[in-house]
């Protein structure tokens, strides 16, 4: 796409988006000939209820979203059902401020407020309090966290720093996936689907009650995604098979105590294309490499309510992740222990403090292409935090002050404070602001790893560096959240982020080796870059009628990075153009009678200039029918405007991107 075409497209897409939405709305009006009182409510939650839904990720205790001093977006159970999504990354496309892109059938980039990447390292993912962040590359393997969507109660998305409560690497945001209590998943649930992408999938869940105090459930699911195509039309071979199962048990032995025990196990078989270079003929080759990943986790949580003013929580989990890749194999064992104590001191102060310890033991099978030295070792993390919520004016003005201290084996002691202020002007209107400091600590591959090429001269990225420190973020946020006319809500957040000590990959003097004979061009990791990002995120919900709800989102994002004058960095400055400057979406949800739903999701994503990725406008559509109680049949079409497009390019690992194509699938769900 040339510059002129891009400018025309940017000027045209808002008109086209609004026009399509109006046409779809008129279609819904014509289809819906019944009286409003005969139509089932879209979500069973009014807009006021959605604003007052309780969230826990901002302050580690329940509080109304309306009063939270942070940029919060909540995906509810009904949103999940009506999205038509089959994976969590696809579901997160609906959140303003997040950038979600697919590299191939099994690989996603999910980021908040910039720094996109296959191993996006500034966004923390939590699943029922368990961190899904991998310390190997600093990021998340989305393939290994395939939560059954039917069992999710809500997903809390916090855009902005969360280091004071959640620790290092919660830099640009926190995504907290909260699953349902076992009491809310009783009976049998079955689902099955077939289509073009995913090709086939299925799941079951069974929940039962042992006595009035003990509930449990078990589940299993499987999915197969067929191979996609390159832009040339040739098949890529990037098919993906995934299997996962697990359980949850909730027990209340007394009115003061609540115990949870849950676990998951998974296995993935991934086929991914790579561009590999060789010293000998054919010098460059595109090859299909298979990877197998399996593992599991076991989590226990105890909550005790001593009184209305005092609560305790103790959580521990063990996580195993095994990856068998062509260039690097690993075993990663994680043991995590976390303790929280909440104490209401008086009418003004609510104090929360806690302690944590994490042990991560790794065993690497290094190769010529990649590795970590030493190949077997353990790393430790100790943490403590304290936070005070002060009601300066009861139910009107709340000040939150806190900090977290952590000690890690890479950079030593890290200090992460924040200050947040929320002013509820009226029960329907809230102004908030926040000042925060957060850090991202080096990953194992950055602190003690190496990456090498097979070319001549050989490229040797010796990331091991004693000078590598944590990346620092100093963030300022300002927001407004309000309800207007009972059927319109508006949520707006402005942010300015200042980054220091950002990672750079720097050129060093080449060396000539005789045994074996080779010329090596080394690169090392350092922290010789700084920069700033700023922007605005807007979400608007409008319910003109009981049978029609509209959700819109708009994001404007700017980034400016500068390397130090004496630095030669060959890759990091490309980060400026790997996040879209603008994103826009409109979701229309219609109730076409009591038993029929129509959902339309139109979105625009701007260009990624440094990755040579064009902007795109596309739409997903879902038609759902409930022929009888407990049954639902739905037909979903995705990327309806595109025969095929490339959404992202790989960074360090030479994965070959494949096309995201037009697809559809039929799903049948049954519960009783």
XYZ file of C-alpha atoms in Angstrom:
672
model
C 0.000 0.000 0.000
C 1.514 3.328 -1.018
C 1.340 6.512 1.009
C -1.531 7.945 -0.960
C -3.613 4.801 -0.625
C -2.933 4.724 3.110
C -4.060 8.345 3.545
C -7.260 7.688 1.590
C -7.934 4.588 3.654
C -7.465 6.466 6.942
C -9.873 9.150 5.817
C -12.401 6.621 4.525
C -12.577 3.972 7.223
C -14.538 6.002 9.848
C -17.225 6.823 7.259
C -17.363 3.226 6.119
C -17.503 1.939 9.707
C -20.392 4.201 10.690
C -22.222 3.471 7.449
C -21.995 -0.271 7.903
C -23.146 0.034 11.512
C -26.228 2.054 10.486
C -27.146 -0.493 7.822
C -26.753 -3.347 10.296
C -28.835 -1.520 12.866
C -31.629 -0.950 10.333
C -31.507 -4.618 9.476
C -31.908 -5.459 13.146
C -34.922 -3.114 13.433
C -36.644 -4.714 10.434
C -35.940 -8.221 11.697
C -37.148 -7.411 15.207
C -40.871 -6.786 14.734
C -41.823 -7.726 18.272
C -42.564 -5.301 21.071
C -39.611 -4.443 23.272
C -41.165 -6.079 26.303
C -41.224 -9.426 24.461
C -37.496 -9.393 23.769
C -35.013 -10.954 26.199
C -32.386 -8.639 27.641
C -29.081 -8.805 25.792
C -26.739 -9.471 28.673
C -28.876 -9.690 31.831
C -26.754 -6.791 33.115
C -27.755 -3.173 32.649
C -25.150 -0.540 31.794
C -25.343 0.653 35.391
C -24.665 -2.906 36.602
C -21.650 -3.140 34.303
C -20.202 0.070 35.728
C -20.720 -1.231 39.273
C -19.347 -4.714 38.651
C -16.733 -5.650 41.246
C -13.080 -5.922 40.239
C -10.132 -7.103 42.344
C -7.084 -6.487 40.144
C -6.670 -2.782 40.940
C -6.369 -3.006 44.750
C -6.392 -6.778 45.540
C -9.797 -6.433 47.150
C -13.312 -6.114 45.702
C -14.276 -2.618 44.585
C -16.735 -1.211 42.079
C -15.346 -0.614 38.629
C -17.004 2.836 38.679
C -14.812 3.918 41.624
C -11.531 2.285 40.554
C -8.552 4.593 40.046
C -7.250 2.796 36.963
C -8.065 2.152 33.309
C -10.227 -0.960 33.797
C -12.134 -2.982 31.207
C -14.126 -6.066 32.206
C -15.083 -8.871 29.819
C -18.096 -10.613 31.367
C -19.387 -14.153 30.944
C -22.053 -12.892 28.519
C -19.464 -10.961 26.506
C -17.457 -14.162 26.128
C -20.444 -16.179 24.909
C -21.534 -13.572 22.403
C -18.054 -12.783 21.075
C -17.806 -16.004 19.088
C -14.118 -16.219 20.059
C -12.520 -19.628 20.565
C -9.252 -18.425 22.180
C -8.413 -15.816 24.813
C -6.254 -13.685 22.444
C -9.158 -13.463 19.974
C -11.424 -12.452 22.851
C -8.991 -9.696 23.892
C -9.362 -8.003 20.494
C -12.549 -6.435 21.884
C -10.661 -4.455 24.578
C -9.794 -0.814 23.763
C -6.090 -0.156 24.233
C -4.913 -3.710 23.561
C -3.134 -4.702 20.358
C -3.704 -8.337 19.357
C -2.051 -9.803 16.272
C -1.499 -13.324 14.937
C 1.887 -14.404 13.647
C 0.695 -17.859 12.593
C -1.953 -20.390 13.579
C -0.574 -20.911 17.097
C 1.390 -17.720 17.887
C -0.054 -14.405 19.100
C 1.248 -10.998 20.101
C -0.898 -9.390 22.830
C 0.228 -6.047 24.246
C -0.995 -2.973 26.084
C 0.330 0.521 25.363
C 3.118 -0.476 23.023
C 6.131 -2.788 22.753
C 4.384 -5.498 20.764
C 6.153 -8.741 20.043
C 5.971 -12.491 19.870
C 7.363 -12.453 23.414
C 5.762 -9.209 24.570
C 7.516 -8.565 27.868
C 5.611 -5.742 29.577
C 2.173 -7.313 30.099
C 1.463 -9.651 33.025
C -1.125 -12.441 32.622
C -2.748 -13.979 35.707
C -5.060 -17.001 35.767
C -6.809 -17.250 39.148
C -3.782 -15.626 40.769
C -1.219 -17.818 38.988
C 1.276 -15.958 36.835
C 1.462 -17.220 33.244
C 4.557 -15.093 32.537
C 7.521 -17.205 31.411
C 10.946 -16.187 32.767
C 12.764 -17.725 29.791
C 11.864 -15.109 27.165
C 9.778 -12.657 29.261
C 6.330 -13.152 27.820
C 3.590 -15.746 27.610
C 3.054 -18.943 25.664
C -0.623 -18.481 24.840
C -0.720 -22.050 23.504
C -0.074 -23.347 27.037
C -2.885 -21.365 28.706
C -5.957 -22.461 26.775
C -8.586 -21.850 29.472
C -12.070 -23.268 28.844
C -13.984 -20.093 27.977
C -17.259 -21.440 29.404
C -15.687 -21.575 32.874
C -14.458 -17.959 32.914
C -16.419 -15.661 35.208
C -14.753 -12.465 33.964
C -11.514 -11.082 32.570
C -10.244 -7.905 34.209
C -7.956 -5.885 31.945
C -5.933 -3.184 33.688
C -4.152 -0.939 31.200
C -1.213 0.714 32.902
C 1.315 -0.263 35.601
C 0.448 -2.804 38.294
C 3.852 -3.415 39.830
C 2.915 -2.275 43.341
C 0.590 -5.250 43.796
C 1.669 -7.764 41.176
C 5.409 -7.185 40.975
C 7.995 -6.900 38.229
C 6.854 -7.228 34.614
C 3.393 -5.753 35.299
C 4.644 -2.684 33.433
C 2.084 -1.691 30.812
C -0.840 -3.721 32.062
C -2.303 -6.711 33.884
C -4.814 -9.211 32.507
C -6.482 -11.180 35.295
C -8.526 -14.199 34.144
C -10.954 -15.217 36.908
C -12.711 -18.575 36.589
C -16.038 -19.462 38.179
C -16.573 -20.966 41.602
C -17.320 -24.684 41.281
C -20.780 -24.017 42.749
C -21.620 -22.035 39.587
C -20.645 -24.844 37.186
C -22.938 -27.666 38.254
C -24.236 -30.289 35.842
C -22.950 -31.415 32.466
C -21.818 -29.091 29.672
C -20.829 -30.244 26.188
C -19.720 -28.263 23.156
C -18.512 -29.200 19.710
C -17.685 -27.265 16.595
C -16.423 -27.628 13.065
C -15.301 -25.067 10.527
C -12.386 -23.706 8.568
C -10.419 -22.095 11.425
C -10.508 -23.762 13.894
C -11.007 -26.930 11.879
C -12.556 -28.898 14.743
C -12.903 -28.422 18.498
C -14.780 -29.863 21.445
C -15.054 -29.637 25.223
C -16.873 -31.099 28.205
C -17.299 -30.041 31.803
C -19.031 -31.833 34.660
C -19.746 -30.261 38.043
C -21.269 -31.844 41.121
C -21.809 -31.315 44.839
C -20.447 -33.631 47.535
C -22.322 -31.908 50.364
C -23.632 -28.428 51.078
C -20.104 -27.138 51.635
C -18.062 -28.871 48.901
C -18.411 -28.412 45.125
C -16.171 -29.619 42.305
C -15.864 -29.815 38.537
C -13.705 -31.526 35.926
C -13.217 -30.512 32.309
C -11.422 -31.408 29.112
C -11.050 -29.784 25.712
C -9.265 -30.301 22.416
C -8.732 -28.208 19.302
C -7.170 -28.644 15.890
C -6.278 -25.715 13.654
C -5.468 -26.465 10.047
C -2.483 -25.037 8.232
C -2.709 -21.559 6.754
C -1.248 -20.019 3.630
C 1.611 -17.694 2.782
C 0.765 -14.500 0.861
C 1.777 -16.430 -2.286
C -1.091 -18.864 -1.712
C 1.182 -21.794 -0.857
C 0.321 -23.888 2.202
C 2.515 -23.128 5.213
C 2.199 -26.287 7.306
C 1.585 -24.347 10.551
C -1.179 -26.591 11.900
C -1.696 -26.838 15.659
C -3.124 -29.519 17.962
C -3.915 -28.787 21.603
C -5.368 -30.863 24.438
C -6.108 -29.675 27.970
C -7.963 -30.911 31.038
C -8.309 -30.036 34.677
C -10.393 -29.753 37.805
C -11.476 -27.333 40.524
C -12.701 -28.011 44.061
C -14.212 -25.377 46.381
C -14.814 -26.217 50.037
C -16.155 -24.077 52.883
C -15.417 -26.052 56.074
C -16.744 -23.163 58.186
C -18.373 -19.774 57.750
C -14.944 -18.142 58.157
C -12.891 -20.350 55.833
C -12.873 -20.986 52.084
C -10.508 -23.461 50.405
C -9.836 -23.891 46.682
C -7.811 -26.593 44.970
C -7.476 -26.588 41.200
C -5.176 -27.828 38.479
C -4.679 -28.150 34.740
C -2.633 -30.315 32.378
C -1.983 -29.660 28.681
C -0.160 -30.867 25.600
C 0.467 -28.969 22.361
C 1.843 -30.084 19.031
C 2.915 -27.092 16.971
C 4.135 -26.953 13.389
C 5.792 -23.653 12.559
C 7.690 -22.518 9.450
C 11.136 -20.919 9.876
C 13.517 -19.142 7.500
C 16.942 -20.664 8.187
C 20.308 -19.674 6.717
C 23.286 -22.000 6.092
C 26.916 -21.653 5.155
C 26.553 -24.301 2.428
C 24.069 -24.834 -0.396
C 21.151 -24.029 -0.459
C 22.314 -21.191 1.887
C 18.727 -20.302 2.797
C 15.832 -22.662 3.396
C 12.236 -22.424 4.625
C 11.578 -25.399 6.864
C 8.629 -26.740 8.860
C 9.736 -27.386 12.429
C 7.659 -29.277 14.961
C 7.522 -28.402 18.644
C 5.892 -30.273 21.498
C 4.916 -28.470 24.688
C 3.311 -30.045 27.716
C 2.946 -29.362 31.400
C 0.517 -28.564 34.148
C -0.135 -26.691 37.351
C -1.624 -27.263 40.784
C -2.910 -24.338 42.868
C -4.234 -24.167 46.411
C -5.805 -21.132 48.065
C -7.068 -20.549 51.624
C -9.095 -17.500 52.608
C -10.081 -16.763 56.181
C -12.474 -14.041 57.320
C -11.522 -13.211 60.901
C -14.063 -10.373 61.047
C -15.624 -7.812 58.751
C -12.477 -5.743 59.256
C -9.795 -8.426 58.920
C -9.102 -11.083 56.277
C -6.236 -13.432 55.446
C -5.336 -15.175 52.192
C -2.642 -17.772 51.520
C -1.978 -19.119 48.043
C 0.606 -21.523 46.672
C 1.037 -23.173 43.308
C 3.381 -25.417 41.376
C 3.773 -25.092 37.629
C 5.639 -27.347 35.179
C 6.363 -26.353 31.591
C 8.251 -28.578 29.147
C 9.159 -27.321 25.681
C 10.748 -29.463 22.979
C 11.807 -27.069 20.195
C 14.238 -27.560 17.342
C 16.571 -24.873 18.685
C 16.050 -25.027 22.456
C 14.518 -27.579 24.844
C 13.643 -26.762 28.425
C 12.103 -27.909 31.681
C 10.811 -25.099 33.880
C 9.577 -25.777 37.418
C 7.941 -22.945 39.375
C 6.932 -22.936 43.018
C 5.156 -19.815 44.271
C 3.928 -18.855 47.741
C 1.894 -15.694 48.411
C 0.359 -14.311 51.635
C -1.976 -11.287 51.978
C -3.464 -9.624 55.046
C -6.275 -7.041 54.790
C -7.045 -4.907 57.839
C -9.572 -2.088 58.210
C -7.924 0.178 60.776
C -10.743 2.710 61.144
C -13.339 4.494 59.054
C -10.590 6.006 56.923
C -7.821 3.421 56.416
C -7.850 -0.004 54.773
C -4.382 -1.532 54.968
C -3.254 -4.437 52.779
C 0.185 -6.009 53.106
C 1.719 -9.215 51.901
C 4.778 -11.389 51.431
C 5.809 -13.617 48.545
C 8.442 -16.122 47.489
C 9.014 -17.746 44.094
C 11.492 -20.472 43.173
C 12.075 -21.286 39.500
C 14.277 -24.237 38.606
C 15.227 -24.738 34.972
C 16.960 -27.512 33.026
C 17.946 -26.547 29.472
C 19.053 -28.755 26.596
C 21.189 -26.213 24.757
C 21.877 -26.367 21.029
C 24.266 -24.639 18.654
C 21.516 -22.111 17.853
C 20.342 -21.153 21.349
C 20.982 -21.831 24.988
C 21.295 -20.616 28.578
C 24.443 -20.941 30.689
C 24.551 -22.520 33.170
C 22.086 -24.958 31.635
C 20.773 -26.098 35.043
C 20.118 -23.634 37.855
C 17.526 -22.104 40.160
C 16.493 -18.463 40.543
C 14.742 -16.934 43.539
C 12.358 -14.012 44.024
C 11.445 -12.510 47.415
C 8.802 -9.789 47.722
C 6.857 -7.671 50.186
C 4.221 -5.021 49.596
C 2.053 -2.642 51.574
C -0.864 -0.490 50.424
C -3.102 1.933 52.292
C -6.475 3.044 50.968
C -7.497 6.283 52.635
C -11.085 7.532 52.405
C -10.410 11.257 52.596
C -14.121 11.869 52.076
C -16.326 8.805 52.588
C -17.594 7.448 49.250
C -16.332 10.611 47.568
C -12.551 10.937 47.603
C -10.151 8.004 47.983
C -6.350 8.099 48.076
C -4.352 4.903 47.530
C -0.648 4.804 48.405
C 1.553 1.738 48.236
C 4.854 0.178 47.249
C 6.416 -3.202 46.577
C 9.952 -4.371 47.347
C 11.388 -7.297 45.420
C 14.748 -9.027 45.408
C 15.667 -11.082 42.345
C 18.848 -12.889 41.299
C 19.344 -10.705 38.209
C 19.261 -7.088 39.393
C 18.931 -7.258 43.171
C 16.395 -5.061 44.983
C 13.631 -3.307 43.031
C 11.275 -0.629 44.431
C 7.869 -0.073 42.803
C 5.592 2.600 44.346
C 2.350 4.157 43.175
C -0.146 6.830 44.206
C -3.768 6.793 43.002
C -6.604 9.232 43.624
C -10.281 8.673 42.762
C -12.921 11.381 43.096
C -16.532 10.276 42.755
C -18.076 13.594 41.798
C -21.469 11.883 41.886
C -22.340 8.169 42.096
C -22.413 8.156 38.273
C -19.264 10.171 37.523
C -15.666 9.491 38.606
C -12.400 11.301 37.945
C -9.142 9.501 38.736
C -5.410 9.959 38.384
C -2.302 7.873 39.124
C 1.490 8.144 39.367
C 3.415 4.862 39.205
C 6.851 3.311 38.868
C 7.221 -0.224 37.501
C 10.128 -2.356 36.307
C 10.765 -5.221 33.920
C 13.559 -7.497 35.079
C 15.779 -9.332 32.571
C 14.697 -12.763 31.383
C 16.894 -15.839 31.577
C 17.801 -15.561 27.894
C 18.809 -11.904 28.411
C 20.759 -12.475 31.597
C 22.618 -15.672 30.694
C 21.618 -16.760 27.200
C 22.924 -16.821 23.632
C 21.415 -16.908 20.133
C 23.446 -17.859 17.077
C 22.975 -18.086 13.340
C 24.287 -20.739 10.949
C 25.427 -18.200 8.355
C 28.924 -17.035 7.390
C 29.860 -14.755 8.976
C 28.089 -16.175 11.977
C 25.884 -13.816 13.970
C 26.444 -14.461 17.666
C 24.041 -12.688 20.045
C 25.735 -13.292 23.396
C 23.062 -11.795 25.584
C 24.894 -12.563 28.813
C 25.860 -9.225 30.273
C 26.786 -8.192 33.799
C 25.702 -4.657 32.901
C 22.080 -5.604 32.120
C 19.668 -3.872 34.520
C 15.909 -3.636 34.820
C 13.878 -1.475 32.468
C 12.144 1.382 34.297
C 8.748 2.959 33.683
C 7.482 6.210 35.228
C 3.799 6.573 34.359
C 1.199 9.315 34.683
C -2.497 8.547 34.052
C -5.683 10.598 34.086
C -9.176 9.239 33.523
C -12.921 9.779 33.613
C -15.728 7.243 33.891
C -19.422 8.143 33.821
C -23.015 7.166 33.085
C -25.261 9.479 31.092
C -29.036 9.275 30.560
C -29.070 5.744 32.064
C -28.330 4.177 28.664
C -24.927 5.665 27.832
C -21.580 5.098 29.579
C -18.300 6.759 28.718
C -14.816 5.711 29.829
C -11.698 7.655 28.884
C -8.035 7.303 29.933
C -5.068 9.481 29.001
C -1.541 8.296 29.728
C 2.058 9.432 29.496
C 4.838 6.895 30.043
C 8.534 7.664 30.441
C 10.881 4.681 29.944
C 14.515 4.438 31.000
C 17.136 1.693 30.593
C 15.292 -0.002 27.758
C 16.973 -3.081 26.316
C 19.287 -2.668 23.347
C 21.086 -5.313 21.261
C 24.472 -3.805 20.465
C 27.201 -4.487 17.948
C 30.666 -5.484 19.184
C 33.972 -5.989 17.350
C 34.073 -9.090 15.099
C 36.489 -11.896 15.886
C 38.071 -14.627 13.751
C 38.162 -18.178 15.098
C 40.436 -20.924 13.682
C 38.870 -24.005 15.230
C 36.331 -24.281 13.803
C 37.107 -21.788 11.055
C 34.590 -18.953 11.255
C 34.127 -15.203 11.505
C 31.858 -14.251 14.392
C 30.000 -10.934 14.587
C 28.952 -10.634 18.254
C 26.114 -8.634 19.738
C 25.426 -8.076 23.425
C 22.449 -6.925 25.473
C 22.502 -3.614 27.298
C 20.214 -0.815 28.525
C 21.134 2.117 26.299
C 17.750 3.372 25.163
C 15.029 5.554 26.599
C 11.748 6.873 25.306
C 8.204 7.931 25.906
C 4.725 6.859 24.899
C 1.456 8.717 25.233
C -2.093 8.387 24.038
C -5.789 8.153 24.773
C -8.162 5.190 25.134
C -11.919 5.641 24.854
C -14.766 3.175 25.416
C -18.433 4.056 24.928
C -21.459 1.833 25.607
C -24.882 2.816 24.319
C -28.172 0.946 24.675
C -30.777 2.715 22.513
C -33.287 -0.114 23.040
C -33.540 -3.197 25.246
C -32.802 -5.360 22.190
C -29.820 -3.389 20.871
C -26.510 -2.531 22.515
C -23.537 -0.736 20.931
C -19.962 -0.789 22.196
C -17.308 1.376 20.614
C -13.629 1.732 21.347
C -10.930 4.060 20.048
C -7.190 4.144 20.794
C -4.599 6.733 19.776
C -1.015 5.739 20.555
C 2.324 7.497 19.980
C 5.861 6.292 20.706
C 9.231 8.072 20.598
C 12.419 6.114 21.378
C 16.018 7.384 21.482
C 19.191 5.334 21.769
C 22.186 6.773 23.587
C 24.654 8.565 21.258
C 27.433 5.961 21.557
C 25.123 2.996 21.073
C 24.871 0.923 17.918
C 21.573 -0.903 18.221
C 20.383 -2.909 15.240
C 16.868 -3.896 16.273
C 15.373 -2.082 19.276
C 14.531 1.209 17.541
C 12.175 -0.709 15.225
C 9.825 -0.917 18.218
C 8.550 2.560 17.321
C 6.509 1.179 14.463
C 5.389 -2.230 15.726
C 2.248 -0.955 17.488
C -0.672 0.632 15.582
C -1.072 4.364 15.986
C -4.867 4.091 15.792
C -7.405 1.372 16.493
C -11.174 1.619 16.285
C -14.005 -0.866 16.893
C -17.801 -1.038 16.939
C -19.708 -3.963 18.447
C -23.418 -4.239 17.711
C -25.387 -6.767 19.762
C -28.997 -7.484 18.754
C -31.675 -9.631 20.362
C -33.779 -10.770 17.407
C -36.467 -12.305 19.577
C -36.166 -14.221 22.825
C -34.063 -17.030 21.378
C -32.004 -15.454 18.583
C -28.900 -13.249 18.936
C -26.955 -11.366 16.289
C -23.518 -9.939 17.074
C -21.401 -7.863 14.710
C -17.861 -6.737 15.479
C -16.274 -4.214 13.125
C -12.685 -3.114 13.754
C -9.917 -1.097 12.164
C -6.191 -1.528 12.917
C -3.595 0.941 11.647
C -0.345 0.159 9.823
C 2.803 -1.256 11.454
C 5.378 0.610 9.350
C 8.611 -0.941 10.637
C 7.167 -4.417 10.049
C 5.716 -3.514 6.637
C 2.202 -4.507 7.777
C -0.743 -2.766 6.105
C -3.734 -1.391 7.955
C -6.985 -3.324 7.709
C -10.718 -3.051 8.290
C -12.593 -6.261 8.966
C -15.705 -7.652 10.614
C -16.719 -10.723 12.600
C -20.342 -11.858 12.811
C -22.132 -14.357 15.032
C -25.700 -15.666 14.834
C -26.889 -17.639 17.868
C -30.096 -19.644 18.345
C -31.429 -21.294 21.508
C -34.039 -23.787 20.261
C -34.768 -25.013 23.780
C -33.512 -24.575 27.315
C -29.908 -25.682 27.708
C -29.175 -25.735 23.960
C -27.413 -23.161 21.800
C -26.407 -23.341 18.151
C -24.245 -20.584 16.723
C -22.655 -19.761 13.388
C -19.616 -17.454 13.460
C -17.775 -15.824 10.592
C -14.427 -14.098 11.149
C -12.390 -11.651 9.044
C -15.266 -11.330 6.590
C -13.697 -8.458 4.645
C -10.341 -10.173 4.064
C -9.437 -13.112 1.858
C -6.093 -13.048 3.701
C -3.779 -10.635 5.496
C -0.521 -10.592 7.451
C -0.901 -9.156 10.968
C 2.609 -9.419 12.383
C 6.257 -10.263 11.697
C 8.585 -12.187 13.999
C 11.316 -10.415 15.960
C 14.284 -12.481 17.206
C 13.036 -15.970 16.311
C 12.756 -16.380 12.551
C 9.167 -17.617 12.438
C 7.604 -17.046 9.033
C 4.272 -15.185 9.252
C 1.216 -16.768 7.662
C -2.042 -15.277 6.459
C -5.042 -14.646 8.695
C -7.859 -15.634 6.364
C -11.633 -15.477 6.170
C -13.150 -18.314 8.203
C -16.380 -19.630 9.675
C -17.421 -22.333 12.087
C -20.567 -23.933 13.501
C -20.801 -24.569 17.241
C -23.324 -26.604 19.234
C -23.436 -26.292 23.044
C -25.581 -28.293 25.453
C -25.885 -27.963 29.239
C -28.141 -29.654 31.754
